[in-house]
CSV table of C-alpha atoms in Angstrom, one decimal:
chain,number,residue,atom,x,y,z
C,1305,UNK,CA,16.4,-1.8,-7.6
C,1306,UNK,CA,13.0,-1.0,-9.1
C,1307,UNK,CA,9.6,-1.7,-7.5
C,1308,UNK,CA,6.4,-1.3,-9.6
C,1309,UNK,CA,3.4,-0.5,-7.4
C,1310,UNK,CA,-0.3,-0.4,-7.9
C,1311,UNK,CA,-3.1,-0.1,-5.4
C,1312,UNK,CA,-6.9,0.1,-5.1
C,1313,UNK,CA,-7.6,-1.1,-8.6
C,1314,UNK,CA,-11.4,-1.7,-7.8
C,1315,UNK,CA,-12.0,-3.8,-10.8
C,1316,UNK,CA,-15.7,-4.3,-11.3
C,1317,UNK,CA,-18.4,-5.2,-13.8
C,1318,UNK,CA,-19.1,-1.5,-14.3
C,1319,UNK,CA,-15.5,-0.4,-14.6
C,1320,UNK,CA,-13.2,-3.0,-16.0
C,1321,UNK,CA,-9.5,-2.4,-15.1
C,1322,UNK,CA,-8.1,-5.4,-16.9
C,1323,UNK,CA,-6.7,-3.4,-19.7
C,1324,UNK,CA,-5.0,-1.0,-17.3
C,1325,UNK,CA,-3.5,-3.7,-15.2
C,1326,UNK,CA,-2.3,-5.5,-18.3
C,1327,UNK,CA,-0.6,-2.3,-19.5
C,1328,UNK,CA,0.8,-1.7,-16.0
C,1329,UNK,CA,2.4,-5.2,-16.1
C,1330,UNK,CA,3.8,-4.6,-19.6
C,1331,UNK,CA,5.2,-1.2,-18.7
C,1332,UNK,CA,6.7,-2.5,-15.4
C,1333,UNK,CA,8.3,-5.4,-17.3
C,1334,UNK,CA,9.7,-3.1,-20.0
C,1335,UNK,CA,11.1,-0.8,-17.4
C,1336,UNK,CA,13.0,-3.6,-15.7
C,1337,UNK,CA,11.0,-3.7,-12.5
C,1338,UNK,CA,12.5,-6.3,-10.1
C,1339,UNK,CA,9.3,-6.6,-8.1
C,1340,UNK,CA,5.6,-6.0,-8.6
C,1341,UNK,CA,3.5,-4.9,-5.6
C,1342,UNK,CA,-0.3,-4.8,-5.4
C,1343,UNK,CA,-1.4,-3.1,-2.2
C,1344,UNK,CA,-4.9,-4.4,-2.1
C,1345,UNK,CA,-8.5,-3.5,-3.0
C,1346,UNK,CA,-8.1,-5.3,-6.3
C,1347,UNK,CA,-11.9,-5.7,-6.7
C,1348,UNK,CA,-15.0,-3.6,-5.9
C,1349,UNK,CA,-17.0,-6.1,-3.9
C,1350,UNK,CA,-20.4,-7.2,-5.3
C,1351,UNK,CA,-21.1,-10.8,-4.3
C,1352,UNK,CA,-19.0,-14.0,-4.0
C,1353,UNK,CA,-19.5,-15.3,-7.5
C,1354,UNK,CA,-18.9,-12.0,-9.2
C,1355,UNK,CA,-15.9,-11.2,-7.0
C,1356,UNK,CA,-14.3,-14.5,-7.9
C,1357,UNK,CA,-14.8,-13.8,-11.6
C,1358,UNK,CA,-13.2,-10.3,-11.3
C,1359,UNK,CA,-10.3,-11.7,-9.3
C,1360,UNK,CA,-9.7,-14.4,-11.9
C,1361,UNK,CA,-9.6,-11.8,-14.6
C,1362,UNK,CA,-7.0,-9.7,-12.8
C,1363,UNK,CA,-5.0,-12.8,-12.0
C,1364,UNK,CA,-4.5,-13.5,-15.7
C,1365,UNK,CA,-3.1,-10.1,-16.2
C,1366,UNK,CA,-0.8,-10.2,-13.2
C,1367,UNK,CA,0.6,-13.6,-14.1
C,1368,UNK,CA,2.3,-12.0,-17.2
C,1369,UNK,CA,4.8,-10.3,-15.0
C,1370,UNK,CA,8.0,-12.4,-15.2
C,1371,UNK,CA,9.4,-11.6,-11.7
C,1372,UNK,CA,8.2,-11.8,-8.1
C,1373,UNK,CA,4.8,-10.4,-7.2
C,1374,UNK,CA,3.4,-9.5,-3.8
C,1375,UNK,CA,-0.4,-9.1,-3.4
C,1376,UNK,CA,-1.8,-7.6,-0.2
C,1377,UNK,CA,-5.4,-7.8,0.9
C,1378,UNK,CA,-7.6,-4.7,1.1
C,1379,UNK,CA,-10.9,-4.2,2.8
C,1380,UNK,CA,-13.0,-4.7,-0.3
C,1381,UNK,CA,-11.1,-7.9,-1.1
C,1382,UNK,CA,-12.4,-9.7,2.0
C,1383,UNK,CA,-16.0,-8.7,2.0
C,1384,UNK,CA,-17.1,-11.8,0.1
C,1385,UNK,CA,-13.8,-13.7,-0.5
C,1386,UNK,CA,-11.3,-15.3,1.8
C,1387,UNK,CA,-7.5,-15.2,2.0
C,1388,UNK,CA,-7.5,-18.7,0.5
C,1389,UNK,CA,-9.5,-17.4,-2.5
C,1390,UNK,CA,-6.8,-14.8,-3.2
C,1391,UNK,CA,-4.0,-17.3,-2.7
C,1392,UNK,CA,-5.5,-19.7,-5.2
C,1393,UNK,CA,-5.8,-16.9,-7.8
C,1394,UNK,CA,-2.6,-15.0,-7.2
C,1395,UNK,CA,-0.2,-17.5,-5.6
C,1396,UNK,CA,0.6,-15.7,-2.4
C,1397,UNK,CA,-0.6,-16.8,1.0
C,1398,UNK,CA,-1.8,-13.7,2.9
C,1399,UNK,CA,-0.1,-12.6,6.1
C,1400,UNK,CA,3.0,-11.0,7.4
C,1401,UNK,CA,6.2,-11.7,5.6
C,1402,UNK,CA,9.7,-10.4,5.0
C,1403,UNK,CA,11.5,-10.4,1.7
C,1404,UNK,CA,15.3,-10.0,1.4
C,1405,UNK,CA,16.2,-7.5,-1.3
C,1406,UNK,CA,20.0,-7.4,-0.6
C,1407,UNK,CA,20.8,-4.1,1.1
C,1408,UNK,CA,17.1,-3.5,1.8
C,1409,UNK,CA,14.3,-5.5,3.5
C,1410,UNK,CA,10.7,-5.5,2.4
C,1411,UNK,CA,8.2,-6.2,5.1
C,1412,UNK,CA,4.6,-6.9,4.4
C,1413,UNK,CA,2.5,-6.3,7.5
C,1414,UNK,CA,-1.1,-7.5,7.2
C,1415,UNK,CA,-3.3,-6.9,10.3
C,1416,UNK,CA,-7.0,-7.4,9.7
C,1417,UNK,CA,-8.5,-5.2,7.0
C,1418,UNK,CA,-12.1,-6.1,7.8
C,1419,UNK,CA,-14.1,-2.9,7.8
C,1420,UNK,CA,-17.0,-2.5,10.3
C,1421,UNK,CA,-19.6,0.3,9.8
C,1422,UNK,CA,-19.6,2.8,11.2
C,1423,UNK,CA,-16.6,2.4,13.4
C,1424,UNK,CA,-14.0,1.3,10.8
C,1425,UNK,CA,-11.1,-1.1,11.4
C,1426,UNK,CA,-10.1,-3.2,14.4
C,1427,UNK,CA,-7.1,-2.4,16.5
C,1428,UNK,CA,-3.8,-3.8,15.0
C,1429,UNK,CA,-2.1,-3.9,18.4
C,1430,UNK,CA,-2.0,-7.7,18.7
C,1431,UNK,CA,-0.1,-7.9,15.4
C,1432,UNK,CA,2.5,-5.2,16.4
C,1433,UNK,CA,4.9,-7.5,18.3
C,1434,UNK,CA,5.7,-9.4,15.1
C,1435,UNK,CA,6.5,-6.2,13.2
C,1436,UNK,CA,8.7,-4.8,16.0
C,1437,UNK,CA,10.6,-8.1,16.5
C,1438,UNK,CA,11.2,-8.4,12.7
C,1439,UNK,CA,12.5,-4.9,12.5
C,1440,UNK,CA,14.8,-5.3,15.5
C,1441,UNK,CA,16.3,-8.5,14.1
C,1442,UNK,CA,18.2,-6.9,11.2
C,1443,UNK,CA,20.1,-3.6,10.8
C,1444,UNK,CA,19.3,-3.1,7.1
C,1445,UNK,CA,16.8,-0.3,6.2
C,1446,UNK,CA,13.3,-1.6,5.8
C,1447,UNK,CA,10.3,-0.8,3.6
C,1448,UNK,CA,6.9,-1.6,5.2
C,1449,UNK,CA,3.9,-2.3,3.0
C,1450,UNK,CA,0.3,-2.1,4.3
C,1451,UNK,CA,-3.0,-1.5,2.7
C,1452,UNK,CA,-4.1,0.8,5.5
C,1453,UNK,CA,-1.8,3.9,6.2
C,1454,UNK,CA,-0.8,4.8,9.7
C,1455,UNK,CA,1.0,8.2,9.1
C,1456,UNK,CA,-1.7,10.3,10.7
C,1457,UNK,CA,-1.6,12.6,7.7
C,1458,UNK,CA,-4.5,15.0,7.2
C,1459,UNK,CA,-7.4,13.8,5.2
C,1460,UNK,CA,-8.7,17.4,4.7
C,1461,UNK,CA,-10.2,17.6,1.2
C,1462,UNK,CA,-10.2,13.9,0.6
C,1463,UNK,CA,-13.5,12.8,-1.1
C,1464,UNK,CA,-13.9,9.8,1.1
C,1465,UNK,CA,-12.2,10.6,4.3
C,1466,UNK,CA,-12.3,14.4,4.8
C,1467,UNK,CA,-15.4,14.0,7.0
C,1468,UNK,CA,-14.5,10.5,8.1
C,1469,UNK,CA,-10.8,10.6,9.0
C,1470,UNK,CA,-11.0,7.8,11.6
C,1471,UNK,CA,-11.9,5.4,8.7
C,1472,UNK,CA,-8.7,6.1,6.9
C,1473,UNK,CA,-6.5,4.3,9.4
C,1474,UNK,CA,-6.3,2.0,12.3
C,1475,UNK,CA,-7.6,3.3,15.6
C,1476,UNK,CA,-4.2,2.7,17.2
C,1477,UNK,CA,-2.2,4.2,14.4
C,1478,UNK,CA,-0.3,6.6,16.7
C,1479,UNK,CA,0.8,3.7,18.9
C,1480,UNK,CA,1.9,1.7,15.8
C,1481,UNK,CA,4.0,4.7,14.6
C,1482,UNK,CA,5.7,5.2,17.9
C,1483,UNK,CA,6.6,1.5,18.3
C,1484,UNK,CA,8.0,1.4,14.7
C,1485,UNK,CA,9.9,4.7,15.0
C,1486,UNK,CA,11.5,3.4,18.3
C,1487,UNK,CA,13.3,0.6,16.3
C,1488,UNK,CA,15.1,3.2,14.1
C,1489,UNK,CA,15.0,0.6,11.2
C,1490,UNK,CA,12.4,1.8,8.8
C,1491,UNK,CA,13.1,4.1,5.8
C,1492,UNK,CA,9.8,4.0,4.0
C,1493,UNK,CA,6.2,3.0,4.7
C,1494,UNK,CA,3.9,2.6,1.6
C,1495,UNK,CA,0.2,2.1,1.7
C,1496,UNK,CA,-3.0,2.5,-0.3
C,1497,UNK,CA,-6.6,2.8,0.8
C,1498,UNK,CA,-7.1,6.6,0.8
C,1499,UNK,CA,-7.3,7.1,-2.9
C,1500,UNK,CA,-4.8,9.9,-3.4
C,1501,UNK,CA,-1.1,10.5,-3.8
C,1502,UNK,CA,0.5,11.7,-0.6
C,1503,UNK,CA,3.9,12.0,1.1
C,1504,UNK,CA,4.8,13.0,4.6
C,1505,UNK,CA,7.8,12.5,6.9
C,1506,UNK,CA,7.1,11.3,10.4
C,1507,UNK,CA,9.9,10.4,12.7
C,1508,UNK,CA,12.3,10.3,9.7
C,1509,UNK,CA,10.1,7.7,8.0
C,1510,UNK,CA,8.8,8.6,4.6
C,1511,UNK,CA,5.1,7.7,4.4
C,1512,UNK,CA,3.6,7.4,0.9
C,1513,UNK,CA,0.1,6.6,-0.4
C,1514,UNK,CA,-0.8,5.9,-4.0
C,1515,UNK,CA,-3.8,7.1,-6.0
C,1516,UNK,CA,-6.2,4.5,-7.2
C,1517,UNK,CA,-6.2,3.9,-11.0
C,1518,UNK,CA,-10.0,3.8,-11.0
C,1519,UNK,CA,-10.4,7.0,-9.0
C,1520,UNK,CA,-12.0,10.0,-10.6
C,1521,UNK,CA,-12.3,12.7,-7.9
C,1522,UNK,CA,-8.9,14.3,-8.7
C,1523,UNK,CA,-9.2,13.9,-12.5
C,1524,UNK,CA,-12.5,15.5,-13.4
C,1525,UNK,CA,-14.5,12.3,-13.8
C,1526,UNK,CA,-11.9,10.3,-15.8
C,1527,UNK,CA,-10.2,7.3,-14.1
C,1528,UNK,CA,-6.7,8.3,-13.0
C,1529,UNK,CA,-5.0,5.1,-14.4
C,1530,UNK,CA,-2.2,5.4,-12.0
C,1531,UNK,CA,0.7,3.2,-10.9
C,1532,UNK,CA,4.1,4.1,-9.4
C,1533,UNK,CA,7.8,3.2,-9.8
C,1534,UNK,CA,10.0,3.3,-6.7
C,1535,UNK,CA,13.7,3.1,-7.5
C,1536,UNK,CA,16.3,2.7,-4.8
C,1537,UNK,CA,20.0,3.4,-5.5
C,1538,UNK,CA,22.1,3.3,-2.4
C,1539,UNK,CA,21.0,6.1,0.0
C,1540,UNK,CA,18.7,7.7,-2.6
C,1541,UNK,CA,15.2,6.9,-3.7
C,1542,UNK,CA,13.0,8.2,-6.5
C,1543,UNK,CA,9.3,7.8,-6.7
C,1544,UNK,CA,7.2,8.5,-9.8
C,1545,UNK,CA,3.5,8.1,-10.1
C,1546,UNK,CA,2.4,7.7,-13.7
C,1547,UNK,CA,-1.1,8.2,-15.2
C,1548,UNK,CA,-3.4,11.2,-15.1
C,1549,UNK,CA,-2.6,12.1,-11.4
C,1550,UNK,CA,1.1,12.3,-11.3
C,1551,UNK,CA,3.7,12.8,-8.5
C,1552,UNK,CA,7.5,12.9,-8.6
C,1553,UNK,CA,9.7,12.7,-5.5
C,1554,UNK,CA,13.4,12.2,-4.7
C,1555,UNK,CA,14.5,11.7,-1.1
C,1556,UNK,CA,17.2,10.2,1.1
C,1557,UNK,CA,16.7,6.5,1.7
C,1558,UNK,CA,18.1,5.5,5.1
C,1559,UNK,CA,16.8,3.9,8.3
C,1560,UNK,CA,15.1,6.4,10.5
C,1561,UNK,CA,17.6,5.9,13.3
C,1562,UNK,CA,20.4,7.2,11.0
C,1563,UNK,CA,19.4,10.8,11.9
C,1564,UNK,CA,18.1,11.8,15.3
C,1565,UNK,CA,14.5,13.0,15.3
C,1566,UNK,CA,13.9,15.3,18.3
C,1567,UNK,CA,10.8,15.2,20.4
C,1568,UNK,CA,8.3,17.9,19.3
C,1569,UNK,CA,8.2,21.0,21.4
C,1570,UNK,CA,5.5,21.1,24.1
C,1571,UNK,CA,2.3,23.0,23.6
C,1572,UNK,CA,2.5,26.8,24.0
C,1573,UNK,CA,0.8,27.9,27.2
């Protein structure tokens, strides 16, 4: 099973990403991707009229993919536009959903991505019961998709979040992680938002974030033109980020409960 992934496109009047998205769709199709995933922040918000135009331009490119597409909302997507606007353009009603992929479940979890300056995002706690109940209802390993990551990974050195780490995640990210880890059902959690490639293992769940194709801070001023292919074959997964900011990983794909994860040792006194 192959999943082609893109995130944080930030298409704008000043930096058109239509050619890159078109190439991404063509490459994903040629590679035999079973599913195309867009993790949000498709546009760089300007005003309602311009945002609608930019969204429409991307929609034309995305529609060329012959298979199933999933489009999440990012914080920039909802500054001037509504979920209904994105649904009309891209054909997916925003919100939580579960997709059956045979031996694997794909779970889209979409708490609010409204961003409030200077405090950041709202708590996602009221949306957590749906996620936990959905995970508990099925023993198959799950992949969770969100725009906002919850891994708690360090933002040290990140151009946007090194000095603003609280804005990189939900305020209750630790509680979310603990609740999900307690189910023992999740193998992988993939997000965007933070504009860099990252991997960490927390509670035997692999957390990934993907670089933005329009980002330049890791590529000396040139857009990174990134997208990723996640391939799952039984109990093994491979993940390859393509473009100018690359990453290659191979890891065991299994629900976190398949291997006991001990409680961390207490602080040294």
